[in-house]
């Protein structure tokens, strides 16, 4: 069985502890590889390498940095089948999804920032005859990047690519639950001849490796994507150290459906936005609000569509719902379905674990689940479940649905289905969310600001916002 290695100073290295953790294939519930159980000593080595590499990398002409990023993007594309296969095994997601979404997007992230940096410019502020100010944007130093398990290479590269493009060097930690494609990325970086120390990947537990990165006194900025509770913990350590923070956290996204929508388009997209990646996308719509006039029709069509989603082997072409990422997460989702029952929710379909046959019999599978009859403010409707579970709630007026949509502590994404343009603009203006999709879902333009409000995060990724994050502005004022 493969032993994943850290990638430090351009080399694949074993952890100082020489200890490894189990890496489980969730589709079969069995260990299939091992992950370095790294600690603060490995982070220190990674930091030293990144610090040394920063001297050259930060002053390398942006055209040269761009070439490295574009080479990495090309190598990801060339290795798409291997990477998609690895992502599917590590995470449990359908192979088709990894092949068409995760891995192409990881390549796109490197390509986008490899070209984006060539167009990144700073401002000048003229004081007419008196003076001129210009803003330098200087790379911040060694960046700490920490990412979650749901879109492993997709989100890992979404941080690393802008950091490297901006001239920072990086100490990065992928989720311990899904480390494999980050490991394969190290091999790709070696093949691309990325200079030693520019990117360092340290595998291991959040409490050890993640914490060592966050509390490192010389790492001045942290880009983190993960749960809100972890985000709070990170902020409490980083804030007194005056670190720059980008936090992309949890969500409980509303999907608001008006009777005047394009019904067929809405129905097929809503099935997707509810259950893609087993509902484990921070942008999935887990609270579906339906205008009462079409509630019964929607309910019947949506439940029928949900029942058709095939739960099964992630590697099969027909599978729509693969395995849940881990046993603890599988148990968490089932506990929320139980809670919904206690809160007097009615399960319209799903609601149970699925026992598949043969070698998949120990895998973590859950039926896509639709629940109705819950008050908008109960725990099931307020807390993030992050699984294939949605609730249906009818509404009568725009004011009422807006109030319910805005009632959670979260504010990441939202979806709105209507043909009434004026209403669409009005709701988009008033909804608590960093992202509003009108008559679509997950349509992404990488130039746009990405992130959430309230407990869904601090700061924005995407486009030049990410390059702003990884650079420090310095104003220079020249008296004329
Ligand atoms: P976690 O917060 O558990 O973990 C995220 C990362 O942080 C992992 O690499 C984890 O390591 C690490 N970590 C854990 N504890 C610490 C710590 N004390 N200090 C530093 N790092 C730590 O999130 P999940 O991996 O469970 O991801 C799911 C969550 O991510 C959901 O809440 C989801 O909504 C959110 N998310 C948000 C997105 C957004 O853009 N807003 C996008 C995707 C997901 P380890 O795995 O070893 O514990």
XYZ file of C-alpha atoms and ligand atoms in Angstrom:
528
model
C 0.000 0.000 0.000
C 1.248 3.433 -0.914
C 2.774 5.654 1.791
C 2.026 9.255 0.905
C 4.977 11.585 1.482
C 5.319 15.217 2.426
C 6.694 17.557 -0.228
C 9.281 19.791 1.409
C 12.044 21.781 -0.261
C 11.350 20.111 -3.594
C 11.719 16.569 -2.180
C 9.299 13.857 -1.163
C 10.046 13.213 2.505
C 8.729 11.032 5.288
C 7.458 12.715 8.451
C 9.910 13.298 11.287
C 7.820 11.089 13.560
C 8.078 8.237 11.010
C 4.434 7.605 11.903
C 1.591 7.258 9.437
C -2.180 7.501 9.653
C -4.668 5.289 7.853
C -6.224 6.624 4.673
C -9.604 5.038 4.005
C -11.397 4.441 0.723
C -14.955 5.370 1.788
C -16.560 3.360 -1.015
C -15.370 0.140 0.656
C -14.704 1.409 4.199
C -11.144 0.030 4.173
C -7.636 1.402 4.536
C -5.969 1.709 1.141
C -2.951 3.943 1.816
C -1.104 5.768 4.578
C -0.665 9.474 5.343
C 2.284 11.095 7.133
C 1.393 11.916 10.723
C 3.424 15.118 10.561
C 3.901 17.612 13.379
C 5.297 21.068 14.062
C 8.859 19.934 13.273
C 7.806 19.087 9.696
C 5.999 22.429 9.449
C 9.191 24.145 10.623
C 11.212 22.428 7.893
C 8.584 23.427 5.337
C 8.589 26.989 6.607
C 12.414 27.238 6.404
C 12.365 25.949 2.831
C 9.569 28.377 1.898
C 11.365 31.271 3.545
C 14.599 30.538 1.671
C 12.727 30.127 -1.635
C 10.841 33.404 -1.133
C 14.012 35.444 -1.785
C 14.162 34.310 -5.433
C 10.512 33.534 -6.136
C 9.186 36.894 -4.964
C 11.418 38.789 -7.406
C 11.165 36.352 -10.288
C 9.538 38.214 -13.202
C 5.827 37.454 -13.238
C 6.171 36.044 -16.770
C 8.454 33.332 -15.381
C 6.152 32.544 -12.449
C 3.345 32.372 -14.993
C 5.232 29.769 -17.049
C 5.569 27.473 -14.029
C 1.865 27.748 -13.260
C 0.894 27.083 -16.854
C 3.171 24.053 -16.939
C 1.483 22.695 -13.786
C -1.946 23.315 -15.375
C -0.885 21.416 -18.496
C 0.438 18.492 -16.448
C -2.826 18.298 -14.480
C -4.688 18.131 -17.777
C -2.355 15.428 -19.090
C -2.904 13.381 -15.923
C -6.660 13.932 -15.722
C -7.592 10.242 -15.693
C -5.113 9.331 -12.973
C -6.080 12.323 -10.831
C -9.839 11.789 -11.280
C -9.492 8.137 -10.332
C -7.441 9.057 -7.240
C -9.945 11.738 -6.204
C -12.859 9.356 -6.548
C -11.185 6.657 -4.429
C -10.029 9.100 -1.761
C -13.285 11.021 -1.453
C -16.011 8.599 -2.588
C -17.319 11.008 -5.225
C -18.520 9.691 -8.589
C -15.579 9.280 -10.950
C -17.524 11.138 -13.613
C -17.832 14.179 -11.344
C -14.108 14.149 -10.555
C -13.345 13.764 -14.284
C -15.660 16.563 -15.422
C -15.573 19.029 -12.519
C -12.852 18.598 -9.871
C -9.761 17.950 -11.949
C -10.549 20.276 -14.891
C -11.195 23.019 -12.345
C -7.855 22.373 -10.606
C -6.119 22.810 -13.980
C -8.248 25.909 -14.634
C -7.175 27.424 -11.294
C -3.486 27.210 -12.246
C -4.233 28.392 -15.770
C -6.382 31.289 -14.556
C -3.781 32.635 -12.111
C -0.892 31.797 -14.460
C -2.421 34.224 -16.943
C -4.204 36.485 -14.433
C -0.954 37.617 -12.846
C 0.141 39.028 -16.198
C -2.818 41.433 -16.071
C -2.626 42.380 -12.415
C -1.874 46.076 -11.955
C -1.778 48.530 -9.089
C -3.167 52.041 -8.788
C -1.717 55.534 -8.973
C -3.360 58.560 -7.335
C -2.360 61.888 -8.737
C -2.557 65.039 -6.550
C -2.370 67.219 -9.650
C 0.592 69.598 -9.385
C 1.449 68.608 -5.798
C 2.400 64.949 -5.730
C 1.776 61.520 -7.108
C 1.024 58.400 -5.097
C 1.539 54.943 -6.481
C 0.706 51.654 -4.822
C 3.178 48.818 -4.741
C 1.657 45.378 -4.257
C 4.324 43.209 -2.677
C 4.017 39.478 -2.000
C 3.351 38.968 1.711
C 5.892 36.201 2.360
C 5.229 32.568 3.288
C 1.505 31.851 3.008
C -0.304 29.162 4.993
C -3.019 27.400 2.968
C -5.395 24.889 4.568
C -8.156 23.140 2.630
C -11.047 20.700 3.244
C -12.004 17.256 1.928
C -15.088 17.905 -0.171
C -13.406 19.250 -3.335
C -9.846 18.246 -2.515
C -7.619 19.290 -5.431
C -10.118 21.886 -6.670
C -9.975 23.899 -3.414
C -6.321 23.174 -2.620
C -5.273 24.645 -5.972
C -7.735 27.548 -5.612
C -5.474 28.828 -2.819
C -2.048 27.711 -3.964
C -2.296 29.060 -7.519
C -2.997 32.724 -6.587
C -0.445 32.592 -3.749
C 2.317 31.403 -6.088
C 1.230 33.770 -8.866
C 1.413 36.711 -6.452
C 5.002 35.810 -5.521
C 4.359 34.195 -2.143
C 5.816 30.833 -1.265
C 3.532 28.356 0.441
C 3.217 25.879 3.277
C 0.001 23.974 2.558
C -2.036 21.309 4.304
C -4.723 19.310 2.504
C -7.405 17.578 4.543
C -6.113 14.481 6.254
C -9.283 12.756 4.993
C -8.415 13.299 1.296
C -4.654 13.753 0.836
C -4.037 11.746 -2.341
C -4.385 14.319 -5.127
C -2.301 16.841 -3.150
C 0.402 14.155 -3.073
C 0.062 13.645 -6.828
C 0.306 17.418 -7.219
C 3.720 17.283 -5.500
C 4.877 14.858 -8.195
C 3.513 17.186 -10.856
C 5.367 20.156 -9.328
C 8.569 18.128 -9.403
C 7.976 17.274 -13.047
C 7.288 20.965 -13.762
C 10.639 21.732 -12.067
C 9.042 24.216 -9.706
C 12.006 25.599 -7.721
C 12.599 23.832 -4.404
C 10.742 25.297 -1.434
C 8.282 27.394 -3.449
C 5.443 25.015 -2.580
C 5.606 22.748 0.458
C 2.870 20.270 1.304
C 2.711 18.892 4.828
C 0.205 16.112 5.461
C -1.376 15.258 8.781
C -3.968 16.208 11.333
C -5.565 19.621 11.617
C -4.846 19.793 15.323
C -1.114 19.221 14.749
C -0.111 20.386 11.257
C -2.938 22.879 10.705
C -2.461 24.358 14.134
C 1.341 24.613 13.670
C 0.818 26.565 10.424
C -1.795 28.870 11.941
C 0.233 29.608 15.059
C 3.607 29.933 13.294
C 4.939 33.346 14.257
C 6.530 34.028 10.851
C 3.664 32.968 8.585
C 1.840 36.285 8.130
C -1.281 35.124 6.307
C -3.625 32.167 6.384
C -6.032 31.145 3.657
C -8.447 28.597 5.097
C -11.477 26.754 3.745
C -13.397 24.479 6.084
C -15.968 24.407 8.844
C -17.127 27.465 10.783
C -16.042 25.999 14.136
C -12.499 25.433 12.855
C -12.565 28.910 11.316
C -13.403 30.421 14.705
C -10.541 28.536 16.327
C -8.131 29.718 13.633
C -9.306 33.316 13.949
C -8.816 33.229 17.723
C -5.155 32.227 17.248
C -4.380 34.378 14.213
C -6.130 37.621 15.197
C -3.900 38.508 18.197
C -0.888 37.792 15.957
C -2.341 40.292 13.427
C -2.282 37.770 10.608
C -4.127 38.442 7.400
C -6.981 35.945 7.175
C -9.175 34.594 4.417
C -11.832 32.272 5.825
C -14.225 30.352 3.562
C -16.570 28.576 5.945
C -19.829 26.661 6.177
C -23.223 27.330 4.655
C -26.914 26.481 4.839
C -27.925 27.791 1.460
C -31.513 28.657 0.529
C -32.938 27.665 -2.859
C -35.989 29.880 -3.475
C -38.459 28.763 -6.118
C -41.255 31.024 -7.380
C -44.241 29.705 -9.318
C -43.293 31.719 -12.421
C -39.945 29.948 -12.900
C -38.890 27.884 -15.895
C -40.125 24.741 -14.184
C -38.230 22.010 -16.046
C -34.924 23.842 -15.881
C -35.470 24.569 -12.190
C -36.353 20.941 -11.407
C -33.331 19.360 -13.065
C -30.931 21.980 -11.658
C -32.440 21.669 -8.168
C -31.854 17.900 -8.166
C -28.252 18.659 -8.996
C -27.817 21.554 -6.543
C -29.282 19.414 -3.756
C -27.353 16.179 -4.194
C -24.196 16.730 -6.274
C -21.143 15.248 -4.551
C -23.573 13.640 -2.018
C -24.629 17.150 -0.977
C -21.079 17.785 0.244
C -20.505 21.041 -1.621
C -20.534 24.200 0.452
C -22.707 25.738 -2.308
C -25.446 23.077 -2.363
C -28.959 24.338 -1.632
C -30.076 22.437 1.440
C -33.175 24.504 2.301
C -35.632 24.539 -0.587
C -38.408 27.149 -0.332
C -41.283 26.704 -2.788
C -44.110 29.138 -3.502
C -47.246 27.460 -2.147
C -49.065 27.521 -5.514
C -46.672 24.921 -6.920
C -45.646 23.207 -3.678
C -47.529 19.921 -4.184
C -46.512 19.589 -7.829
C -42.882 20.345 -7.014
C -42.891 17.934 -4.097
C -44.190 15.082 -6.187
C -41.823 15.714 -9.142
C -38.790 16.360 -6.947
C -39.321 13.232 -4.858
C -39.796 11.163 -8.030
C -36.551 12.611 -9.453
C -34.682 11.976 -6.207
C -35.769 8.337 -6.137
C -34.217 7.862 -9.564
C -30.748 8.975 -8.441
C -28.598 5.867 -8.379
C -26.624 5.360 -5.169
C -23.698 3.096 -5.873
C -20.119 2.396 -6.815
C -18.468 5.759 -7.482
C -16.636 4.235 -10.420
C -19.822 3.245 -12.301
C -20.968 5.513 -15.096
C -24.607 5.486 -13.910
C -23.866 6.368 -10.283
C -25.176 9.757 -9.236
C -24.626 9.433 -5.472
C -21.308 7.964 -4.384
C -19.978 7.316 -0.893
C -19.993 9.760 2.008
C -16.424 10.844 2.685
C -15.823 9.147 6.057
C -17.479 7.130 8.777
C -17.693 10.048 11.262
C -19.319 12.220 8.610
C -21.675 9.363 7.614
C -22.749 9.080 11.265
C -23.167 12.843 11.573
C -25.522 12.954 8.574
C -27.588 10.038 9.886
C -27.821 11.748 13.292
C -29.294 14.833 11.596
C -31.879 12.708 9.782
C -32.818 11.264 13.175
C -33.013 14.775 14.615
C -35.338 15.826 11.784
C -37.650 12.971 12.815
C -37.581 14.134 16.428
C -38.421 17.641 15.247
C -41.518 16.149 13.580
C -40.203 16.333 10.044
C -41.791 13.947 7.545
C -39.312 11.996 5.457
C -40.681 11.938 1.908
C -37.919 9.721 0.527
C -34.566 8.327 1.602
C -33.637 8.722 5.233
C -31.546 5.589 5.564
C -28.071 4.229 5.041
C -27.670 2.032 1.961
C -26.034 -1.369 2.239
C -24.431 -2.251 -1.083
C -23.222 -5.722 -1.920
C -19.824 -7.388 -2.284
C -16.743 -5.318 -1.605
C -18.881 -2.166 -1.257
C -20.764 -3.632 1.707
C -18.646 -1.738 4.260
C -18.815 1.579 2.363
C -20.580 4.690 3.646
C -23.704 5.253 1.545
C -26.839 7.242 2.363
C -30.029 7.557 0.339
C -30.744 11.073 -0.944
C -33.249 12.357 1.563
C -36.114 14.838 1.258
C -37.895 16.102 4.385
C -40.931 18.362 4.796
C -42.999 19.783 7.608
C -40.220 21.383 9.621
C -40.337 24.922 10.990
C -37.759 27.215 9.365
C -36.059 27.871 12.690
C -35.566 24.291 13.924
C -32.056 22.863 14.198
C -32.390 20.751 11.037
C -33.095 23.951 9.109
C -30.473 26.053 10.837
C -27.386 23.835 11.174
C -25.106 22.671 8.395
C -25.597 18.964 7.629
C -23.342 18.820 4.555
C -24.860 15.654 3.124
C -27.588 14.414 0.740
C -30.373 15.869 2.855
C -32.741 18.710 1.907
C -35.852 20.175 3.450
C -38.926 21.520 1.626
C -40.770 24.558 3.000
C -43.719 26.319 1.342
C -44.053 30.115 1.342
C -46.716 32.653 0.405
C -44.952 35.997 0.065
C -41.593 37.397 -0.907
C -41.164 39.011 2.542
C -41.811 35.711 4.287
C -39.337 33.727 2.193
C -36.660 36.374 2.544
C -37.075 36.324 6.308
C -36.743 32.510 6.389
C -33.827 32.492 3.934
C -31.948 35.048 6.025
C -32.709 33.371 9.359
C -29.513 31.294 9.721
C -26.101 32.367 10.977
C -24.728 31.526 7.526
C -24.633 33.514 4.300
C -22.615 31.746 1.632
C -24.651 31.062 -1.516
C -28.296 31.371 -2.539
C -30.403 30.346 -5.507
C -33.431 32.063 -6.888
C -35.830 30.776 -9.544
C -38.155 33.335 -11.132
C -38.820 34.968 -14.510
C -39.643 38.279 -12.830
C -36.514 40.338 -13.318
C -37.513 43.115 -10.936
C -38.188 40.642 -8.155
C -34.918 38.849 -8.896
C -32.946 42.079 -8.514
C -34.843 42.997 -5.347
C -34.200 39.669 -3.640
C -30.569 39.557 -4.798
C -30.135 42.940 -3.160
C -31.652 41.871 0.162
C -30.518 38.317 0.658
C -27.710 37.565 3.125
C -25.267 35.769 0.855
C -21.946 36.315 -0.850
C -23.207 34.624 -4.018
C -26.655 34.740 -5.648
C -27.432 32.408 -8.553
C -30.547 33.405 -10.467
C -32.023 30.644 -12.637
C -28.803 28.614 -12.436
C -26.402 26.993 -9.995
C -22.634 26.691 -9.755
C -22.096 28.755 -12.863
C -18.626 30.079 -12.116
C -16.595 32.855 -13.659
C -13.242 32.718 -11.895
C -12.888 36.508 -12.084
C -15.786 37.081 -9.669
C -15.450 37.558 -5.887
C -16.149 34.301 -4.070
C -17.011 34.008 -0.387
C -19.655 34.367 2.259
C -21.114 36.774 4.801
C -21.912 36.274 8.509
C -20.613 32.911 9.802
C -19.813 31.782 6.252
C -16.544 33.606 6.200
C -14.292 36.596 6.031
C -12.782 37.976 2.829
C -13.130 36.921 -0.772
C -11.291 34.548 -3.058
C -11.330 34.602 -6.849
C -10.103 36.972 -9.508
C -7.861 39.820 -8.460
C -9.315 39.671 -4.920
C -7.121 36.636 -4.238
C -4.059 38.405 -5.654
C -4.895 41.368 -3.395
C -5.029 38.975 -0.449
C -1.611 37.477 -1.096
C 0.022 40.898 -1.580
C 0.471 43.856 0.754
C -0.311 47.292 -0.634
C 2.270 49.979 0.053
C 1.567 53.581 -0.887
C 4.505 55.632 -2.108
C 3.956 59.398 -2.192
C 6.326 61.553 -4.275
C 6.228 65.326 -3.899
C 6.528 66.934 -7.308
P -12.684 21.254 8.799
O -12.864 22.614 9.321
O -12.857 20.117 9.703
O -11.246 21.088 8.169
C -10.730 21.919 7.144
C -9.223 21.848 7.164
O -8.745 22.422 8.369
C -8.668 20.438 7.133
O -7.472 20.411 6.399
C -8.449 20.171 8.593
O -7.531 19.148 8.823
C -7.922 21.507 9.048
N -8.029 21.750 10.480
C -8.813 21.127 11.397
N -8.601 21.639 12.631
C -7.667 22.602 12.493
C -7.033 23.511 13.404
N -7.319 23.521 14.697
N -6.130 24.381 12.918
C -5.854 24.411 11.605
N -6.403 23.565 10.691
C -7.304 22.684 11.121
O -13.660 21.153 7.552
P -13.965 19.877 6.676
O -12.693 19.342 6.089
O -14.857 18.976 7.468
O -14.781 20.519 5.459
C -16.149 20.704 5.455
C -16.487 22.140 5.792
O -15.865 23.009 4.853
C -17.965 22.422 5.689
O -18.357 23.210 6.798
C -18.087 23.226 4.417
O -19.206 24.071 4.378
C -16.820 23.984 4.408
N -16.487 24.420 3.070
C -16.576 25.762 2.770
C -16.327 26.204 1.486
C -16.388 27.659 1.147
O -15.887 28.033 0.095
N -16.948 28.522 1.971
C -15.981 25.273 0.408
C -15.910 23.896 0.838
C -16.157 23.504 2.120
P -8.071 17.637 9.109
O -8.765 17.210 7.881
O -6.852 16.909 9.381
O -8.990 17.763 10.305
